[in-house]
Amino acid sequence: MSFDIVLWLVQDGIVNGAIYALLALALLLVFAVTRAIFVPQGEFISYAALSLALLQAGKLPGTVYVLVGGGAIAALLDIAVALRDKAPGRLPRILAVYVLLPLAMAGIAWWAAPRKLDMWIQVLIVFGLVVPLGPILYRVAYRPLAGASVLVLFIISMAAHYVLTGLGLVFFGGEGLRSQAFSGAHFKIGVLNISAQSVLVVLATVLIMASLWLFFEHSIYGKALRATAINRVGARLVGIPAELSGSLALTLAAFIGAVSGVLIAPITTIYYDTGFLIGLKGFVGAILGGMGSYPLAAIGAVGVGLLESFSSFWASAFKESIVFTIIIPVLVWRSLTTRHVEDEEE
Amino acid sequence: MNRRLLAALALAGAFAATAASAEITVGVSLGSTGPGSSLGIPYKNAFQLVPKTLGGEPVKYIILDDQSKPDEAAKNARKFVTEDKVDAMMGSNGVPSAVAMIQVAAENKTPMIALTPVPPLSPDRLHWTFVVPQPTELMMSAVVEHLKAHGAKSVGYIGFSDTWGDLVHNALQSLAPAGGFKIITNERYARADTSVTGQVLKIMAANPDVVVVGGSGTGGALPQIALRERGYKGAIYHNHGTVNLAFIKVGGKAVEGAIAPTGALIVAEELPASFPTKKVSLDFVKRYESSFGAGSRNAFAGYSYDGVALLNAAVPVALKKAKPGTPEFREALRAALENVKNIIGTHGVYNMSASNHNGLDDRGRVLVDVSNGQWRLMK
């Protein structure tokens, strides 16, 4: 194995690792705030990537139906609560958030699809279609059982994953799609021939991490999320609504998923169910990082990317086994070195 | 309950049973959801185009989804034999699912039309199983002839890390001595992989004359794109699982020049007038595309259609011996299937025998390549 190959593999590993790192952050964020292992994270990637590819092909992505339908269900749930509480004053806001916003986004997508607008505008439309799925998913799936145990929340996650994957198959079909690259440029550095797309992936990852840090450190909502993550009861006592934190966490997760999807769509073929495996590798990264620290999770995820890259060179038939097997020694080591604290509160 | 009522009920039951047995029942299990759905859906579509009769008798197709999972396929097959008392089974679009159904078919002595190429079977299973698609060896022999004619001595292989990847690799391996080449890499990847850089680097380092890809559908595009990006200049061959329009859509310019074996129906218009399946292939392709859109033609729907054509030829023979819905009819149908001769399908000409339960020959395959964004017959 020559030095050139090592460089190539490192480059490949870092690009994939950057995507996994984004997902590891999203998973960690949702887990800290809602205690749910957020399995459907991967679906946001598939939805975003496939929506972008379809918009580029001049077709209306099926995401709009999921968005409008999901929004309608969320609105019905909220309206029922509002009527029970005899608080009709909430209705305009509910309708605006869960009905008008999705309809408006669907309208924009419908208008824009045949016009094949500039790529950046298409990306914005994709964000507009995928990001609102986060709060809608929280309202429909998680909020009714927000206080349940970690296991129940995990089962909800699995259910949400299957529903979203199934809808993805219905709306996107079984074959994969690929979107055009943001830029076809290549840079030659020594033996390496680095595509502008892969530079963009790494830059976007770093940028998102930096803005997440700013968000958590300096904004009131970020601090509210951190407070909920550190101590849910305490956060509630000082007036941070758990619903707001949960909804916000899933919005961020959907945003990160959408970014990952848009970044990865030109690099590989995306199927309606590809996101799950990508999300799973992000999850492995988060576990390697101990499922508690954001920087460690990011490093763990890049580690997964590198491991994957090198094992695909040496023993490609065993690549997935190698990547998923490393969880075991890490878990054994962690369970030996850290004292388990029962955090099922209340 | 009084005795007369019981007798009346029994009589009614007996009448119901005879009424049902006039109709032929075929159980079809396909993975129209799950990871194999991109193939399962066209397989299923074809059943909208098949005749409503088999050998002149009305037929009922019971089509169930097996979610591309072998255990679900087995469950469906058991339901077919125990509850629906089917006369024959067809399925599935995944190799492991088809193998699971074959097992149930052999246990319950029911003729089974496998719609996917299957690995070599033990004699008792083969006894009840008829395989519609071209054996992988037959398909890959077209590739081997071509690369041999162009003087390739070393072949790099990259395929799916599943049964399909193994089947294509083994077929290639068995043809290697006669083809005068060596397989110098055996790399594997998964359809959901985000990158095949590592595998492609290894192939580039080994520097084979040509590369053979053992993927299917759009999944076959990823290695070819990566190889071309890294500047690989040799020919890249695929297999018959890859030949559809989605592959070209995903691969764009990078898959230009990709070579693959396939059944004749894919290039029905371009076939020479003397080609035995030209009329049947062309007719099917036209009807399929008028129902499912221009460019929607694919090999898989053709397999379903050819499977039905085999049953259609065998049923009249079996009807002379027994009534549908009976074990005797199933045995007669099996024997009749084993003896169909010169049945022209969309893919080729079927000539079954006791030792050959596929019956296709060289007329069952052509080589195609991608030129100007279309699969074209290679001259």
CSV table of N, CA and C in Angstrom, one decimal, chain A residues 16 24 73 90 93 115 121 148 167 171 185 218 267 277 299 302 304:
chain,number,residue,atom,x,y,z
A,16,ASN,N,-16.6,11.3,4.3
A,16,ASN,CA,-17.7,10.6,4.8
A,16,ASN,C,-17.8,10.8,6.3
A,24,ALA,N,-24.0,12.5,14.0
A,24,ALA,CA,-23.7,12.2,15.4
A,24,ALA,C,-24.2,13.3,16.3
A,73,ILE,N,-52.1,16.3,10.4
A,73,ILE,CA,-52.3,15.4,11.6
A,73,ILE,C,-51.9,16.2,12.8
A,90,ARG,N,-55.7,29.8,20.6
A,90,ARG,CA,-54.5,29.2,20.0
A,90,ARG,C,-54.7,28.8,18.6
A,93,ARG,N,-52.6,30.3,15.5
A,93,ARG,CA,-51.2,30.0,15.5
A,93,ARG,C,-51.0,28.5,15.0
A,115,ARG,N,-39.7,24.8,-13.2
A,115,ARG,CA,-38.9,26.0,-13.7
A,115,ARG,C,-37.4,25.7,-13.6
A,121,ILE,N,-31.3,28.1,-4.9
A,121,ILE,CA,-32.8,28.3,-4.6
A,121,ILE,C,-33.4,26.9,-4.4
A,148,ALA,N,-42.3,9.2,28.6
A,148,ALA,CA,-42.2,7.8,28.7
A,148,ALA,C,-40.7,7.4,28.9
A,167,LEU,N,-43.3,5.7,3.5
A,167,LEU,CA,-43.7,6.8,2.7
A,167,LEU,C,-42.7,7.2,1.6
A,171,PHE,N,-43.4,7.5,-2.3
A,171,PHE,CA,-43.3,8.8,-3.0
A,171,PHE,C,-42.0,8.9,-3.9
A,185,ALA,N,-15.6,21.4,-10.1
A,185,ALA,CA,-14.2,21.8,-10.1
A,185,ALA,C,-13.4,20.7,-9.3
A,218,HIS,N,-24.6,31.2,23.2
A,218,HIS,CA,-24.9,32.6,23.2
A,218,HIS,C,-26.4,32.9,23.0
A,267,ILE,N,-22.6,13.0,-4.2
A,267,ILE,CA,-21.5,12.2,-4.1
A,267,ILE,C,-21.8,10.7,-4.3
A,277,LEU,N,-28.8,3.8,7.0
A,277,LEU,CA,-27.5,3.3,7.3
A,277,LEU,C,-26.5,4.4,7.6
A,299,ILE,N,-15.4,13.5,16.7
A,299,ILE,CA,-14.1,12.8,16.5
A,299,ILE,C,-14.4,11.3,16.2
A,302,VAL,N,-15.7,10.9,12.7
A,302,VAL,CA,-14.7,10.9,11.7
A,302,VAL,C,-13.9,9.6,11.7
A,304,VAL,N,-15.1,6.7,12.4
A,304,VAL,CA,-15.9,5.7,11.7
A,304,VAL,C,-15.6,5.9,10.2
